[in-house]
């Protein structure tokens, strides 16, 4: 039994190390691109009032609902024209197509809860519009930014169709594709290696990050202080 477990972990470290490294590299790049594009878009839509603001926000969210089975054919043509076959840059280029709309919609709800008077007060004190956003709005929207990072990273980790279509080399595949391809060979299932891969890729889990950020948020701290003051 011990030999089986050791062999499973050894195979995951040797064959699955490239999958985890590829996942970490392209996941970090996709999250960075999502923040760079999603934060200005979410702020603009959150402050844009009227009929057009609502229509644009709904339109951005509807682009996220387009199934990936309809998009991978034109994306395949685009990847072929750019010469990015079997490269991680293909995933870095394509993944923001569904992470940016979803994260923009998600972050827009956080920014709508922030009153405009905070920005106006900062601008009265001498800040520009960009300075008010970077110094006042973004620090208050840290819980929303952390939520966007977690969801964007989760979407890239669990994505299967694009990674299977555009990456053919086993060593460059992501975890969601590389683990079943490398550890399931015909009718033979390497259960020790599969369980080891599941354990390694699930630590640390997003749930712990979510709970820690929620526990450290100002709203939760104020709620705990109010409950403590109400107790006799």
Short mmCIF file of N, CA, C and O in Angstrom, two decimals, residues 4-122:
data_model
loop_
_atom_site.label_atom_id
_atom_site.label_comp_id
_atom_site.label_asym_id
_atom_site.label_seq_id
_atom_site.Cartn_x
_atom_site.Cartn_y
_atom_site.Cartn_z
N UNK A 4 2.38 1.82 -3.36
CA UNK A 4 1.43 2.35 -4.33
C UNK A 4 1.24 3.84 -4.17
O UNK A 4 1.22 4.60 -5.14
N UNK A 5 1.10 4.31 -2.92
CA UNK A 5 0.92 5.74 -2.67
C UNK A 5 2.16 6.51 -3.09
O UNK A 5 2.09 7.57 -3.73
N UNK A 6 3.35 5.99 -2.74
CA UNK A 6 4.58 6.66 -3.13
C UNK A 6 4.74 6.71 -4.64
O UNK A 6 5.16 7.73 -5.21
N UNK A 7 4.40 5.62 -5.32
CA UNK A 7 4.49 5.61 -6.77
C UNK A 7 3.51 6.59 -7.39
O UNK A 7 3.81 7.27 -8.38
N UNK A 8 2.32 6.70 -6.78
CA UNK A 8 1.34 7.66 -7.29
C UNK A 8 1.81 9.09 -7.17
O UNK A 8 1.73 9.87 -8.12
N UNK A 9 2.35 9.44 -6.01
CA UNK A 9 2.85 10.80 -5.83
C UNK A 9 4.06 11.06 -6.72
O UNK A 9 4.22 12.15 -7.25
N UNK A 10 4.91 10.04 -6.91
CA UNK A 10 6.08 10.22 -7.76
C UNK A 10 5.66 10.48 -9.20
O UNK A 10 6.21 11.35 -9.88
N UNK A 11 4.67 9.74 -9.67
CA UNK A 11 4.22 9.93 -11.05
C UNK A 11 3.56 11.28 -11.23
O UNK A 11 3.70 11.93 -12.27
N UNK A 12 2.83 11.74 -10.21
CA UNK A 12 2.21 13.04 -10.32
C UNK A 12 3.27 14.14 -10.36
O UNK A 12 3.20 15.09 -11.13
N UNK A 13 4.32 14.00 -9.52
CA UNK A 13 5.36 15.01 -9.50
C UNK A 13 6.16 15.02 -10.79
O UNK A 13 6.58 16.08 -11.26
N UNK A 14 6.40 13.86 -11.38
CA UNK A 14 7.22 13.81 -12.59
C UNK A 14 6.42 14.16 -13.84
O UNK A 14 6.84 14.99 -14.65
N UNK A 15 5.25 13.53 -13.99
CA UNK A 15 4.44 13.77 -15.19
C UNK A 15 3.49 14.95 -15.02
O UNK A 15 3.14 15.60 -16.00
N UNK A 16 3.00 15.18 -13.81
CA UNK A 16 2.03 16.25 -13.61
C UNK A 16 2.63 17.56 -13.22
O UNK A 16 1.91 18.56 -13.10
N UNK A 17 3.94 17.61 -12.99
CA UNK A 17 4.55 18.88 -12.62
C UNK A 17 4.44 19.91 -13.73
O UNK A 17 4.23 21.10 -13.47
N UNK A 18 4.58 19.45 -14.99
CA UNK A 18 4.43 20.38 -16.10
C UNK A 18 3.02 20.93 -16.21
O UNK A 18 2.82 22.09 -16.57
N UNK A 19 2.00 20.09 -15.90
CA UNK A 19 0.62 20.56 -15.95
C UNK A 19 0.38 21.65 -14.90
O UNK A 19 -0.25 22.66 -15.20
N UNK A 20 0.86 21.43 -13.69
CA UNK A 20 0.67 22.43 -12.64
C UNK A 20 1.41 23.72 -12.97
O UNK A 20 0.90 24.83 -12.73
N UNK A 21 2.61 23.61 -13.53
CA UNK A 21 3.37 24.81 -13.90
C UNK A 21 2.67 25.57 -15.01
O UNK A 21 2.56 26.80 -14.97
N UNK A 22 2.18 24.85 -16.01
CA UNK A 22 1.44 25.51 -17.10
C UNK A 22 0.18 26.18 -16.58
O UNK A 22 -0.16 27.30 -16.98
N UNK A 23 -0.51 25.51 -15.65
CA UNK A 23 -1.72 26.07 -15.08
C UNK A 23 -1.42 27.35 -14.31
O UNK A 23 -2.14 28.35 -14.41
N UNK A 24 -0.33 27.36 -13.54
CA UNK A 24 0.01 28.54 -12.75
C UNK A 24 0.41 29.71 -13.64
O UNK A 24 0.01 30.86 -13.39
N UNK A 25 1.16 29.44 -14.70
CA UNK A 25 1.63 30.53 -15.57
C UNK A 25 0.47 31.17 -16.31
O UNK A 25 0.27 32.40 -16.24
N UNK A 26 -0.30 30.38 -17.00
CA UNK A 26 -1.36 30.99 -17.80
C UNK A 26 -2.50 31.47 -16.92
O UNK A 26 -3.20 32.44 -17.28
N UNK A 27 -2.71 30.87 -15.74
CA UNK A 27 -3.73 31.36 -14.83
C UNK A 27 -3.40 32.75 -14.31
O UNK A 27 -4.27 33.63 -14.24
N UNK A 28 -2.13 32.99 -13.94
CA UNK A 28 -1.72 34.31 -13.46
C UNK A 28 -1.84 35.36 -14.56
O UNK A 28 -2.29 36.49 -14.32
N UNK A 29 -1.47 35.01 -15.79
CA UNK A 29 -1.58 35.96 -16.89
C UNK A 29 -3.04 36.29 -17.20
O UNK A 29 -3.38 37.45 -17.45
N UNK A 30 -3.90 35.28 -17.17
CA UNK A 30 -5.31 35.52 -17.46
C UNK A 30 -5.94 36.39 -16.37
O UNK A 30 -6.74 37.30 -16.66
N UNK A 31 -5.59 36.15 -15.12
CA UNK A 31 -6.13 36.96 -14.02
C UNK A 31 -5.67 38.41 -14.16
O UNK A 31 -6.45 39.36 -13.95
N UNK A 32 -4.41 38.62 -14.51
CA UNK A 32 -3.89 39.98 -14.70
C UNK A 32 -4.62 40.70 -15.83
O UNK A 32 -5.02 41.87 -15.70
N UNK A 33 -4.81 40.01 -16.96
CA UNK A 33 -5.52 40.63 -18.08
C UNK A 33 -6.97 40.91 -17.71
O UNK A 33 -7.54 41.96 -18.08
N UNK A 34 -7.59 40.01 -16.95
CA UNK A 34 -8.97 40.21 -16.54
C UNK A 34 -9.12 41.43 -15.65
O UNK A 34 -10.06 42.22 -15.80
N UNK A 35 -8.18 41.64 -14.73
CA UNK A 35 -8.24 42.82 -13.86
C UNK A 35 -8.00 44.09 -14.65
O UNK A 35 -8.67 45.11 -14.42
N UNK A 36 -7.03 44.07 -15.56
CA UNK A 36 -6.72 45.28 -16.34
C UNK A 36 -7.90 45.70 -17.21
O UNK A 36 -8.18 46.91 -17.35
N UNK A 37 -8.61 44.76 -17.78
CA UNK A 37 -9.75 45.08 -18.63
C UNK A 37 -11.07 45.18 -17.87
O UNK A 37 -11.94 45.98 -18.23
N UNK A 38 -11.23 44.38 -16.82
CA UNK A 38 -12.51 44.32 -16.14
C UNK A 38 -12.76 45.45 -15.17
O UNK A 38 -13.90 45.92 -15.03
N UNK A 39 -11.72 45.92 -14.48
CA UNK A 39 -11.91 46.98 -13.50
C UNK A 39 -12.37 48.29 -14.15
O UNK A 39 -13.36 48.90 -13.71
N UNK A 40 -11.70 48.80 -15.20
CA UNK A 40 -12.23 50.03 -15.83
C UNK A 40 -13.62 49.84 -16.44
O UNK A 40 -14.45 50.76 -16.35
N UNK A 41 -13.87 48.67 -17.03
CA UNK A 41 -15.19 48.44 -17.62
C UNK A 41 -16.27 48.40 -16.54
O UNK A 41 -17.36 48.98 -16.72
N UNK A 42 -15.99 47.74 -15.42
CA UNK A 42 -16.98 47.66 -14.34
C UNK A 42 -17.23 49.03 -13.73
O UNK A 42 -18.38 49.38 -13.42
N UNK A 43 -16.18 49.82 -13.55
CA UNK A 43 -16.37 51.17 -12.99
C UNK A 43 -17.18 52.05 -13.93
O UNK A 43 -18.07 52.79 -13.50
N UNK A 44 -16.90 51.96 -15.23
CA UNK A 44 -17.65 52.77 -16.20
C UNK A 44 -19.12 52.39 -16.22
O UNK A 44 -20.00 53.26 -16.24
N UNK A 45 -19.41 51.10 -16.22
CA UNK A 45 -20.80 50.66 -16.25
C UNK A 45 -21.51 50.94 -14.94
O UNK A 45 -22.71 51.20 -14.92
N UNK A 46 -20.77 50.89 -13.82
CA UNK A 46 -21.40 51.16 -12.53
C UNK A 46 -21.78 52.63 -12.39
O UNK A 46 -22.76 52.96 -11.72
N UNK A 47 -21.01 53.52 -13.02
CA UNK A 47 -21.29 54.96 -12.92
C UNK A 47 -22.11 55.48 -14.09
O UNK A 47 -22.54 56.63 -14.08
N UNK A 48 -22.33 54.64 -15.12
CA UNK A 48 -23.12 55.05 -16.27
C UNK A 48 -24.59 54.81 -15.97
O UNK A 48 -25.05 53.67 -15.85
N UNK A 49 -25.34 55.87 -15.82
CA UNK A 49 -26.76 55.77 -15.50
C UNK A 49 -27.59 55.89 -16.78
O UNK A 49 -27.10 56.32 -17.83
N UNK A 50 -28.85 55.51 -16.65
CA UNK A 50 -29.74 55.61 -17.80
C UNK A 50 -29.95 54.28 -18.48
O UNK A 50 -29.52 53.22 -18.03
N UNK A 51 -30.65 54.35 -19.60
CA UNK A 51 -31.04 53.15 -20.32
C UNK A 51 -29.84 52.45 -20.96
O UNK A 51 -29.75 51.24 -20.98
N UNK A 52 -28.88 53.24 -21.48
CA UNK A 52 -27.74 52.64 -22.16
C UNK A 52 -26.82 51.90 -21.20
O UNK A 52 -26.23 50.88 -21.56
N UNK A 53 -26.69 52.39 -19.98
CA UNK A 53 -25.86 51.69 -19.01
C UNK A 53 -26.40 50.31 -18.69
O UNK A 53 -25.65 49.32 -18.62
N UNK A 54 -27.71 50.22 -18.52
CA UNK A 54 -28.33 48.91 -18.23
C UNK A 54 -28.21 47.98 -19.42
O UNK A 54 -27.93 46.79 -19.27
N UNK A 55 -28.39 48.50 -20.63
CA UNK A 55 -28.30 47.65 -21.82
C UNK A 55 -26.88 47.13 -22.04
O UNK A 55 -26.68 45.96 -22.39
N UNK A 56 -25.91 48.00 -21.84
CA UNK A 56 -24.53 47.56 -22.02
C UNK A 56 -24.13 46.51 -21.00
O UNK A 56 -23.44 45.54 -21.32
N UNK A 57 -24.55 46.69 -19.75
CA UNK A 57 -24.22 45.70 -18.72
C UNK A 57 -24.86 44.36 -19.00
O UNK A 57 -24.22 43.30 -18.85
N UNK A 58 -26.10 44.35 -19.45
CA UNK A 58 -26.77 43.09 -19.81
C UNK A 58 -26.11 42.46 -21.02
O UNK A 58 -25.92 41.24 -21.09
N UNK A 59 -25.71 43.29 -22.00
CA UNK A 59 -25.04 42.76 -23.19
C UNK A 59 -23.70 42.11 -22.87
O UNK A 59 -23.35 41.06 -23.42
N UNK A 60 -22.94 42.72 -21.95
CA UNK A 60 -21.66 42.13 -21.55
C UNK A 60 -21.88 40.80 -20.85
O UNK A 60 -21.14 39.83 -21.06
N UNK A 61 -22.89 40.72 -20.00
CA UNK A 61 -23.16 39.46 -19.32
C UNK A 61 -23.64 38.39 -20.28
O UNK A 61 -23.32 37.20 -20.12
N UNK A 62 -24.40 38.77 -21.31
CA UNK A 62 -24.89 37.78 -22.28
C UNK A 62 -23.75 37.18 -23.09
O UNK A 62 -23.86 36.03 -23.55
N UNK A 63 -22.67 37.92 -23.29
CA UNK A 63 -21.53 37.34 -24.00
C UNK A 63 -20.89 36.20 -23.22
O UNK A 63 -20.30 35.29 -23.82
N UNK A 64 -21.01 36.23 -21.88
CA UNK A 64 -20.47 35.13 -21.08
C UNK A 64 -21.31 33.87 -21.24
O UNK A 64 -20.79 32.76 -21.09
N UNK A 65 -22.59 34.02 -21.56
CA UNK A 65 -23.49 32.87 -21.66
C UNK A 65 -23.38 32.14 -22.99
O UNK A 65 -24.01 31.10 -23.16
N UNK A 66 -22.60 32.65 -23.94
CA UNK A 66 -22.42 31.96 -25.21
C UNK A 66 -21.64 30.67 -24.96
O UNK A 66 -20.56 30.71 -24.35
N UNK A 67 -22.13 29.52 -25.36
CA UNK A 67 -21.42 28.26 -25.08
C UNK A 67 -20.08 28.18 -25.79
O UNK A 67 -19.91 28.68 -26.91
N UNK A 68 -19.14 27.54 -25.13
CA UNK A 68 -17.79 27.42 -25.69
C UNK A 68 -17.75 26.54 -26.93
O UNK A 68 -16.85 26.67 -27.76
N UNK A 69 -18.73 25.63 -27.08
CA UNK A 69 -18.76 24.76 -28.26
C UNK A 69 -19.04 25.54 -29.54
O UNK A 69 -18.76 25.05 -30.64
N UNK A 70 -19.60 26.75 -29.43
CA UNK A 70 -19.84 27.58 -30.60
C UNK A 70 -18.66 28.50 -30.91
O UNK A 70 -18.54 28.98 -32.04
N UNK A 71 -17.83 28.73 -29.92
CA UNK A 71 -16.75 29.71 -30.10
C UNK A 71 -15.41 29.08 -30.45
O UNK A 71 -14.54 29.78 -30.97
N UNK A 72 -15.22 27.79 -30.14
CA UNK A 72 -13.88 27.25 -30.35
C UNK A 72 -13.53 27.09 -31.82
O UNK A 72 -12.35 27.03 -32.18
N UNK A 73 -14.54 27.05 -32.73
CA UNK A 73 -14.25 26.97 -34.16
C UNK A 73 -13.65 28.30 -34.68
O UNK A 73 -12.58 28.30 -35.31
N UNK A 74 -14.29 29.46 -34.44
CA UNK A 74 -13.62 30.72 -34.86
C UNK A 74 -12.34 30.99 -34.08
O UNK A 74 -11.39 31.55 -34.64
N UNK A 75 -12.28 30.57 -32.82
CA UNK A 75 -11.04 30.73 -32.07
C UNK A 75 -9.92 29.87 -32.66
O UNK A 75 -8.76 30.27 -32.66
N UNK A 76 -10.26 28.70 -33.15
CA UNK A 76 -9.27 27.85 -33.79
C UNK A 76 -8.69 28.53 -35.04
O UNK A 76 -7.48 28.47 -35.29
N UNK A 77 -9.55 29.19 -35.79
CA UNK A 77 -9.07 29.93 -36.97
C UNK A 77 -8.16 31.08 -36.55
O UNK A 77 -7.12 31.32 -37.19
N UNK A 78 -8.52 31.77 -35.48
CA UNK A 78 -7.70 32.87 -35.00
C UNK A 78 -6.34 32.39 -34.51
O UNK A 78 -5.30 32.99 -34.81
N UNK A 79 -6.34 31.30 -33.77
CA UNK A 79 -5.08 30.74 -33.27
C UNK A 79 -4.20 30.27 -34.42
O UNK A 79 -2.97 30.45 -34.40
N UNK A 80 -4.81 29.69 -35.45
CA UNK A 80 -4.03 29.26 -36.61
C UNK A 80 -3.43 30.44 -37.36
O UNK A 80 -2.28 30.39 -37.82
N UNK A 81 -4.18 31.54 -37.48
CA UNK A 81 -3.65 32.71 -38.18
C UNK A 81 -2.50 33.35 -37.41
O UNK A 81 -1.55 33.87 -38.02
N UNK A 82 -2.57 33.32 -36.09
CA UNK A 82 -1.51 33.91 -35.27
C UNK A 82 -0.34 32.97 -35.04
O UNK A 82 0.68 33.38 -34.48
N UNK A 83 -0.47 31.71 -35.45
CA UNK A 83 0.60 30.75 -35.26
C UNK A 83 0.84 30.36 -33.81
O UNK A 83 1.98 30.15 -33.40
N UNK A 84 -0.22 30.22 -33.04
CA UNK A 84 -0.12 29.91 -31.63
C UNK A 84 -0.56 28.49 -31.32
O UNK A 84 -0.94 28.19 -30.18
N UNK A 85 -0.51 27.60 -32.28
CA UNK A 85 -0.92 26.22 -32.03
C UNK A 85 0.03 25.58 -31.02
O UNK A 85 1.25 25.77 -31.09
N UNK A 86 -0.58 24.86 -30.09
CA UNK A 86 0.16 24.10 -29.08
C UNK A 86 1.06 25.01 -28.23
O UNK A 86 2.17 24.65 -27.86
N UNK A 87 0.56 26.22 -27.92
CA UNK A 87 1.27 27.15 -27.07
C UNK A 87 0.33 27.70 -26.01
O UNK A 87 -0.88 27.84 -26.25
N UNK A 88 0.90 28.02 -24.85
CA UNK A 88 0.08 28.56 -23.77
C UNK A 88 -0.47 29.94 -24.10
O UNK A 88 -1.48 30.35 -23.53
N UNK A 89 0.20 30.66 -25.00
CA UNK A 89 -0.30 31.98 -25.36
C UNK A 89 -1.66 31.91 -26.03
O UNK A 89 -2.42 32.90 -26.01
N UNK A 90 -2.00 30.79 -26.63
CA UNK A 90 -3.34 30.64 -27.20
C UNK A 90 -4.40 30.69 -26.10
O UNK A 90 -5.44 31.34 -26.25
N UNK A 91 -4.14 30.01 -24.98
CA UNK A 91 -5.08 30.04 -23.86
C UNK A 91 -5.12 31.42 -23.21
O UNK A 91 -6.18 31.88 -22.78
N UNK A 92 -3.96 32.07 -23.11
CA UNK A 92 -3.92 33.42 -22.53
C UNK A 92 -4.72 34.39 -23.38
O UNK A 92 -5.33 35.34 -22.87
N UNK A 93 -4.74 34.18 -24.69
CA UNK A 93 -5.50 35.04 -25.58
C UNK A 93 -6.99 34.76 -25.54
O UNK A 93 -7.81 35.68 -25.65
N UNK A 94 -7.37 33.51 -25.33
CA UNK A 94 -8.77 33.12 -25.46
C UNK A 94 -9.52 33.18 -24.13
O UNK A 94 -10.69 33.59 -24.08
N UNK A 95 -8.89 32.80 -23.04
CA UNK A 95 -9.59 32.74 -21.76
C UNK A 95 -10.20 34.07 -21.32
O UNK A 95 -11.29 34.07 -20.74
N UNK A 96 -9.56 35.22 -21.55
CA UNK A 96 -10.25 36.48 -21.18
C UNK A 96 -11.55 36.71 -21.90
O UNK A 96 -12.34 37.57 -21.46
N UNK A 97 -11.83 35.98 -22.99
CA UNK A 97 -13.09 36.16 -23.69
C UNK A 97 -14.28 35.79 -22.82
O UNK A 97 -15.39 36.32 -23.02
N UNK A 98 -14.10 34.89 -21.83
CA UNK A 98 -15.22 34.57 -20.93
C UNK A 98 -14.95 34.99 -19.49
O UNK A 98 -15.89 35.08 -18.70
N UNK A 99 -13.70 35.25 -19.12
CA UNK A 99 -13.45 35.73 -17.75
C UNK A 99 -13.74 37.22 -17.61
O UNK A 99 -14.26 37.65 -16.58
N UNK A 100 -13.43 38.02 -18.63
CA UNK A 100 -13.65 39.47 -18.53
C UNK A 100 -15.13 39.82 -18.43
O UNK A 100 -15.52 40.61 -17.56
N UNK A 101 -16.04 39.28 -19.27
CA UNK A 101 -17.46 39.62 -19.10
C UNK A 101 -18.03 39.20 -17.75
O UNK A 101 -18.75 39.99 -17.10
N UNK A 102 -17.70 38.00 -17.29
CA UNK A 102 -18.25 37.54 -16.02
C UNK A 102 -17.71 38.38 -14.86
O UNK A 102 -18.47 38.80 -13.97
N UNK A 103 -16.42 38.62 -14.84
CA UNK A 103 -15.82 39.38 -13.74
C UNK A 103 -16.23 40.85 -13.79
O UNK A 103 -16.34 41.51 -12.74
N UNK A 104 -16.46 41.39 -14.98
CA UNK A 104 -16.97 42.76 -15.08
C UNK A 104 -18.36 42.88 -14.48
O UNK A 104 -18.65 43.81 -13.72
N UNK A 105 -19.20 41.94 -14.80
CA UNK A 105 -20.56 41.92 -14.22
C UNK A 105 -20.49 41.74 -12.70
O UNK A 105 -21.24 42.37 -11.95
N UNK A 106 -19.60 40.89 -12.24
CA UNK A 106 -19.49 40.63 -10.81
C UNK A 106 -18.96 41.85 -10.07
O UNK A 106 -19.48 42.22 -9.01
N UNK A 107 -17.93 42.48 -10.60
CA UNK A 107 -17.33 43.64 -9.94
C UNK A 107 -18.23 44.88 -10.03
O UNK A 107 -18.16 45.75 -9.16
N UNK A 108 -19.06 44.93 -11.04
CA UNK A 108 -19.96 46.07 -11.18
C UNK A 108 -20.95 46.14 -10.02
O UNK A 108 -21.32 47.23 -9.56
N UNK A 109 -21.38 44.98 -9.51
CA UNK A 109 -22.26 44.97 -8.35
C UNK A 109 -21.59 45.52 -7.10
O UNK A 109 -22.23 46.20 -6.29
N UNK A 110 -20.28 45.25 -6.92
CA UNK A 110 -19.57 45.80 -5.78
C UNK A 110 -19.41 47.32 -5.90
O UNK A 110 -19.57 48.05 -4.92
N UNK A 111 -19.09 47.79 -7.09
CA UNK A 111 -18.85 49.22 -7.27
C UNK A 111 -20.13 50.04 -7.17
O UNK A 111 -20.09 51.22 -6.81
N UNK A 112 -21.27 49.43 -7.50
CA UNK A 112 -22.53 50.16 -7.37
C UNK A 112 -22.90 50.43 -5.92
O UNK A 112 -23.66 51.36 -5.64
N UNK A 113 -22.39 49.63 -5.00
CA UNK A 113 -22.67 49.85 -3.59
C UNK A 113 -21.86 51.01 -3.00
O UNK A 113 -22.18 51.47 -1.90
N UNK A 114 -20.83 51.45 -3.71
CA UNK A 114 -20.03 52.58 -3.23
C UNK A 114 -20.67 53.89 -3.67
O UNK A 114 -20.91 54.09 -4.86
N UNK A 115 -20.98 54.79 -2.77
CA UNK A 115 -21.65 56.05 -3.15
C UNK A 115 -20.72 56.96 -3.96
O UNK A 115 -19.50 56.97 -3.77
N UNK A 116 -21.33 57.74 -4.85
CA UNK A 116 -20.55 58.67 -5.66
C UNK A 116 -19.97 59.82 -4.83
O UNK A 116 -19.01 60.46 -5.25
N UNK A 117 -20.57 60.09 -3.68
CA UNK A 117 -20.11 61.21 -2.87
C UNK A 117 -18.67 61.02 -2.39
O UNK A 117 -17.96 62.00 -2.15
N UNK A 118 -18.24 59.76 -2.25
CA UNK A 118 -16.86 59.50 -1.83
C UNK A 118 -15.89 59.99 -2.88
O UNK A 118 -14.89 60.67 -2.58
N UNK A 119 -16.17 59.70 -4.13
CA UNK A 119 -15.30 60.17 -5.21
C UNK A 119 -15.37 61.69 -5.34
O UNK A 119 -14.34 62.34 -5.58
N UNK A 120 -16.56 62.25 -5.21
CA UNK A 120 -16.68 63.70 -5.33
C UNK A 120 -15.93 64.41 -4.21
O UNK A 120 -15.31 65.46 -4.44
N UNK A 121 -15.94 63.84 -3.01
CA UNK A 121 -15.18 64.44 -1.90
C UNK A 121 -13.69 64.38 -2.18
O UNK A 121 -12.96 65.34 -1.90
N UNK A 122 -13.23 63.27 -2.74
CA UNK A 122 -11.80 63.16 -3.06
C UNK A 122 -11.41 64.14 -4.16
O UNK A 122 -10.32 64.74 -4.11
#
